[in-house]
Amino acid sequence: MTERFSPGQVIVRRELLDGRPWITYPVRVVEDGDELLALYMAKGTPMTFGSGPFSWGPHPWQAIADTWQSPGVLQLQRPGELYAVWVFWSEDRSRHDWYVNFQRPFRRTTHGIDTLDLELDIWVPGDGSPYRWKDVDHFESRAEAGGFADGEDRRVREAARALTLGLDRGETWWDPAWSRWRPETAWTVPERVPHAVAESARPAEAGVEAAPLSAPV
């Protein structure tokens, strides 16, 4: 198996489209185990957008800002799964919500992980209110246009159905205690990922440790 990331380590999260980085940004490792990878994206995290034409056009965040504008978010993902669960907080942390972000299963690289957002999302309010679907039209339009890999839209629908059946029963696999998690006070906002680093990451081989962007603190 590949080496685990260390808590506090800064790694690179890339979304690959057309075989090239579509968006790249640094994240902090919170936990890396057999069943869960937890990453933190701080407010102000700089984003590096891919250049040149893409089949899906420019990344939609590129029209908003090149740094993460909202409070920091926690990204919880299980190996092999077609989605991650993001934890969003209000500015004063008096409120939290869960955001299911459907994406390709993460793959480890020499600098961090690779994935790709697959459009569909589910908003799960932390106060127990009913969940809400998001970006369904975008997902269906992308599927009709053949924008996904063969069978990928079907697998996303199956994963979404399984998840919402659990939500309808009041069941979730993620620990509610994550809503009370706080980042280490010593953690600073990581520096922007240079284009050269974004382009140079390669699939990690067994026994190869991810190249650190900064030392854990």
Coordinates of C-alpha atoms in Angstrom, one line a residue:
M1 CA 0.0 0.0 0.0
T2 CA 1.1 3.6 -0.4
E3 CA 2.4 5.6 2.5
R4 CA -0.2 7.5 4.6
F5 CA -0.3 11.2 4.9
S6 CA 0.6 12.7 8.2
P7 CA -1.8 14.9 10.3
G8 CA -1.0 18.6 9.5
Q9 CA 0.7 17.8 6.3
V10 CA -0.1 20.0 3.3
I11 CA -1.0 18.0 0.2
V12 CA -2.3 18.9 -3.3
R13 CA -5.9 18.2 -4.2
R14 CA -6.4 18.2 -8.0
E15 CA -9.5 17.8 -10.2
L16 CA -8.5 16.3 -13.5
L17 CA -10.5 17.0 -16.6
D18 CA -9.4 15.9 -20.1
G19 CA -6.3 14.4 -18.4
R20 CA -5.2 17.8 -17.1
P21 CA -5.6 19.7 -13.9
W22 CA -8.8 21.7 -14.0
I23 CA -8.5 23.1 -10.5
T24 CA -5.7 22.6 -7.9
Y25 CA -5.5 23.7 -4.3
P26 CA -3.6 22.8 -1.1
V27 CA -5.3 21.1 1.8
R28 CA -4.3 20.0 5.3
V29 CA -4.5 16.4 6.3
V30 CA -6.6 15.9 9.4
E31 CA -6.8 12.1 9.4
D32 CA -5.7 9.3 7.0
G33 CA -6.8 5.8 7.7
D34 CA -8.1 2.6 6.1
E35 CA -11.7 3.8 6.1
L36 CA -11.4 7.6 6.0
L37 CA -9.4 10.5 4.6
A38 CA -10.2 13.8 6.2
L39 CA -8.9 17.0 4.7
Y40 CA -9.3 20.7 5.6
M41 CA -9.5 23.6 3.2
A42 CA -9.0 26.9 5.1
K43 CA -10.6 30.2 4.3
G44 CA -8.4 32.1 1.9
T45 CA -6.9 28.9 0.4
P46 CA -5.5 29.9 -3.0
M47 CA -6.7 28.0 -6.1
T48 CA -4.8 27.3 -9.3
F49 CA -6.9 27.0 -12.4
G50 CA -5.9 25.0 -15.5
S51 CA -5.1 26.9 -18.6
G52 CA -6.3 26.3 -22.1
P53 CA -9.6 24.9 -23.3
F54 CA -11.5 22.2 -21.4
S55 CA -14.4 20.1 -22.6
W56 CA -16.5 21.5 -19.7
G57 CA -15.2 25.0 -20.1
P58 CA -13.4 27.0 -17.4
H59 CA -13.9 25.8 -13.9
P60 CA -17.0 27.7 -12.5
W61 CA -15.1 28.9 -9.5
Q62 CA -12.7 30.8 -11.7
A63 CA -15.4 33.4 -12.4
I64 CA -15.8 34.0 -8.6
A65 CA -12.4 34.3 -7.1
D66 CA -9.0 32.6 -7.0
T67 CA -9.2 32.0 -3.2
W68 CA -11.7 30.1 -1.1
Q69 CA -14.1 32.8 0.2
S70 CA -16.2 30.9 2.7
P71 CA -15.2 29.7 6.2
G72 CA -12.9 26.7 6.2
V73 CA -14.5 23.3 5.2
L74 CA -13.7 19.8 6.3
Q75 CA -13.8 17.1 3.5
L76 CA -14.5 13.6 4.5
Q77 CA -14.1 10.8 2.0
R78 CA -13.9 7.0 2.0
P79 CA -11.7 5.1 -0.4
G80 CA -13.5 4.0 -3.5
E81 CA -16.5 6.1 -2.9
L82 CA -18.2 8.3 -5.5
Y83 CA -18.7 11.3 -3.1
A84 CA -17.1 13.2 -0.3
V85 CA -19.0 14.8 2.6
W86 CA -18.0 18.4 3.3
V87 CA -18.7 20.1 6.6
F88 CA -19.6 23.7 6.3
W89 CA -19.8 26.1 9.2
S90 CA -21.2 29.6 9.7
E91 CA -18.6 32.4 10.4
D92 CA -19.2 32.1 14.2
R93 CA -19.6 28.3 14.1
S94 CA -23.0 28.5 15.6
R95 CA -24.4 26.5 12.7
H96 CA -23.1 23.6 10.5
D97 CA -24.3 21.8 7.5
W98 CA -23.3 18.7 5.6
Y99 CA -22.7 18.9 1.8
V100 CA -22.5 15.7 -0.2
N101 CA -20.2 16.4 -3.2
F102 CA -20.4 13.6 -5.8
Q103 CA -16.9 13.1 -7.3
R104 CA -14.7 10.5 -8.7
P105 CA -13.1 8.2 -6.1
F106 CA -9.9 9.9 -4.9
R107 CA -6.6 8.5 -6.2
R108 CA -3.3 9.1 -4.4
T109 CA -0.5 10.9 -6.2
T110 CA 3.1 11.9 -5.6
H111 CA 1.8 15.2 -4.2
G112 CA -1.6 14.4 -2.8
I113 CA -4.9 13.2 -4.4
D114 CA -6.7 13.4 -7.7
T115 CA -10.5 13.5 -8.2
L116 CA -13.1 15.3 -10.4
D117 CA -16.4 16.9 -9.3
L118 CA -19.3 15.1 -10.9
E119 CA -21.8 18.0 -10.7
L120 CA -24.5 16.4 -8.4
D121 CA -24.7 17.5 -4.8
I122 CA -27.0 17.1 -1.8
W123 CA -27.3 19.6 1.0
V124 CA -28.0 18.1 4.4
P125 CA -28.8 20.8 7.0
G126 CA -27.2 20.2 10.4
D127 CA -30.4 21.2 12.2
G128 CA -32.2 18.1 10.9
S129 CA -34.2 19.8 8.3
P130 CA -35.0 17.8 5.0
Y131 CA -32.0 17.4 2.7
R132 CA -32.1 19.2 -0.7
W133 CA -30.7 18.2 -4.1
K134 CA -28.4 20.6 -5.9
D135 CA -27.3 20.9 -9.5
V136 CA -29.5 18.1 -10.7
D137 CA -30.0 19.9 -14.1
H138 CA -26.3 20.4 -14.5
F139 CA -25.7 16.7 -13.9
E140 CA -28.4 15.5 -16.2
S141 CA -27.3 17.9 -19.0
R142 CA -23.7 16.7 -18.6
A143 CA -24.9 13.1 -18.8
E144 CA -27.0 13.7 -21.9
A145 CA -24.1 15.3 -23.6
G146 CA -21.8 12.3 -22.9
G147 CA -19.6 14.3 -20.6
F148 CA -19.0 11.4 -18.1
A149 CA -17.0 8.2 -18.5
D150 CA -18.9 5.2 -19.6
G151 CA -21.5 4.2 -17.0
E152 CA -20.3 6.9 -14.6
D153 CA -23.7 8.8 -14.5
R154 CA -25.4 5.5 -13.6
R155 CA -23.0 4.7 -10.8
V156 CA -23.5 8.2 -9.4
R157 CA -27.3 7.8 -9.5
E158 CA -26.9 4.4 -7.7
A159 CA -24.7 5.9 -5.0
A160 CA -27.0 8.9 -4.6
R161 CA -30.0 6.5 -4.2
A162 CA -28.3 4.4 -1.6
L163 CA -27.2 7.5 0.4
T164 CA -30.7 9.1 0.3
L165 CA -32.4 5.9 1.4
G166 CA -30.2 6.1 4.5
L167 CA -30.9 9.8 5.0
D168 CA -34.6 9.0 4.8
R169 CA -34.1 6.6 7.7
G170 CA -32.1 9.1 9.6
E171 CA -28.9 7.2 9.0
T172 CA -25.5 8.5 8.0
W173 CA -22.1 6.8 8.0
W174 CA -20.2 9.9 9.0
D175 CA -19.7 10.7 12.7
P176 CA -21.7 13.8 13.8
A177 CA -18.8 14.6 16.1
W178 CA -17.0 16.0 13.0
S179 CA -19.3 19.0 13.3
R180 CA -17.4 19.9 16.5
W181 CA -14.0 19.6 15.0
R182 CA -11.7 22.6 14.9
P183 CA -8.4 23.2 13.1
E184 CA -5.2 23.6 15.0
T185 CA -4.6 27.2 15.9
A186 CA -1.1 26.9 14.5
W187 CA -2.3 26.0 11.0
T188 CA -1.7 28.8 8.5
V189 CA -3.3 29.1 5.1
P190 CA -1.1 27.1 2.7
E191 CA 0.6 28.8 -0.2
R192 CA -0.7 28.6 -3.8
V193 CA 0.2 25.5 -5.7
P194 CA 2.6 26.5 -8.6
H195 CA 1.5 25.4 -12.0
A196 CA 4.7 23.3 -12.3
V197 CA 3.7 21.3 -9.2
A198 CA 0.1 21.0 -10.3
E199 CA 1.3 19.5 -13.6
S200 CA 4.0 17.2 -12.2
A201 CA 1.9 15.0 -9.8
R202 CA 1.8 11.4 -10.9
P203 CA -0.1 8.3 -9.5
A204 CA 1.5 7.1 -6.3
E205 CA 3.2 3.7 -6.3
A206 CA 3.2 1.3 -3.5
G207 CA 5.6 2.4 -0.8
V208 CA 6.1 5.9 -2.3
E209 CA 5.4 8.7 0.2
A210 CA 3.7 11.9 -1.0
A211 CA 6.2 14.7 -1.5
P212 CA 5.5 17.3 1.3
L213 CA 4.7 20.8 0.4
S214 CA 5.4 21.9 4.0
A215 CA 6.3 20.2 7.2
P216 CA 3.5 19.2 9.7
V217 CA 2.9 21.7 12.5

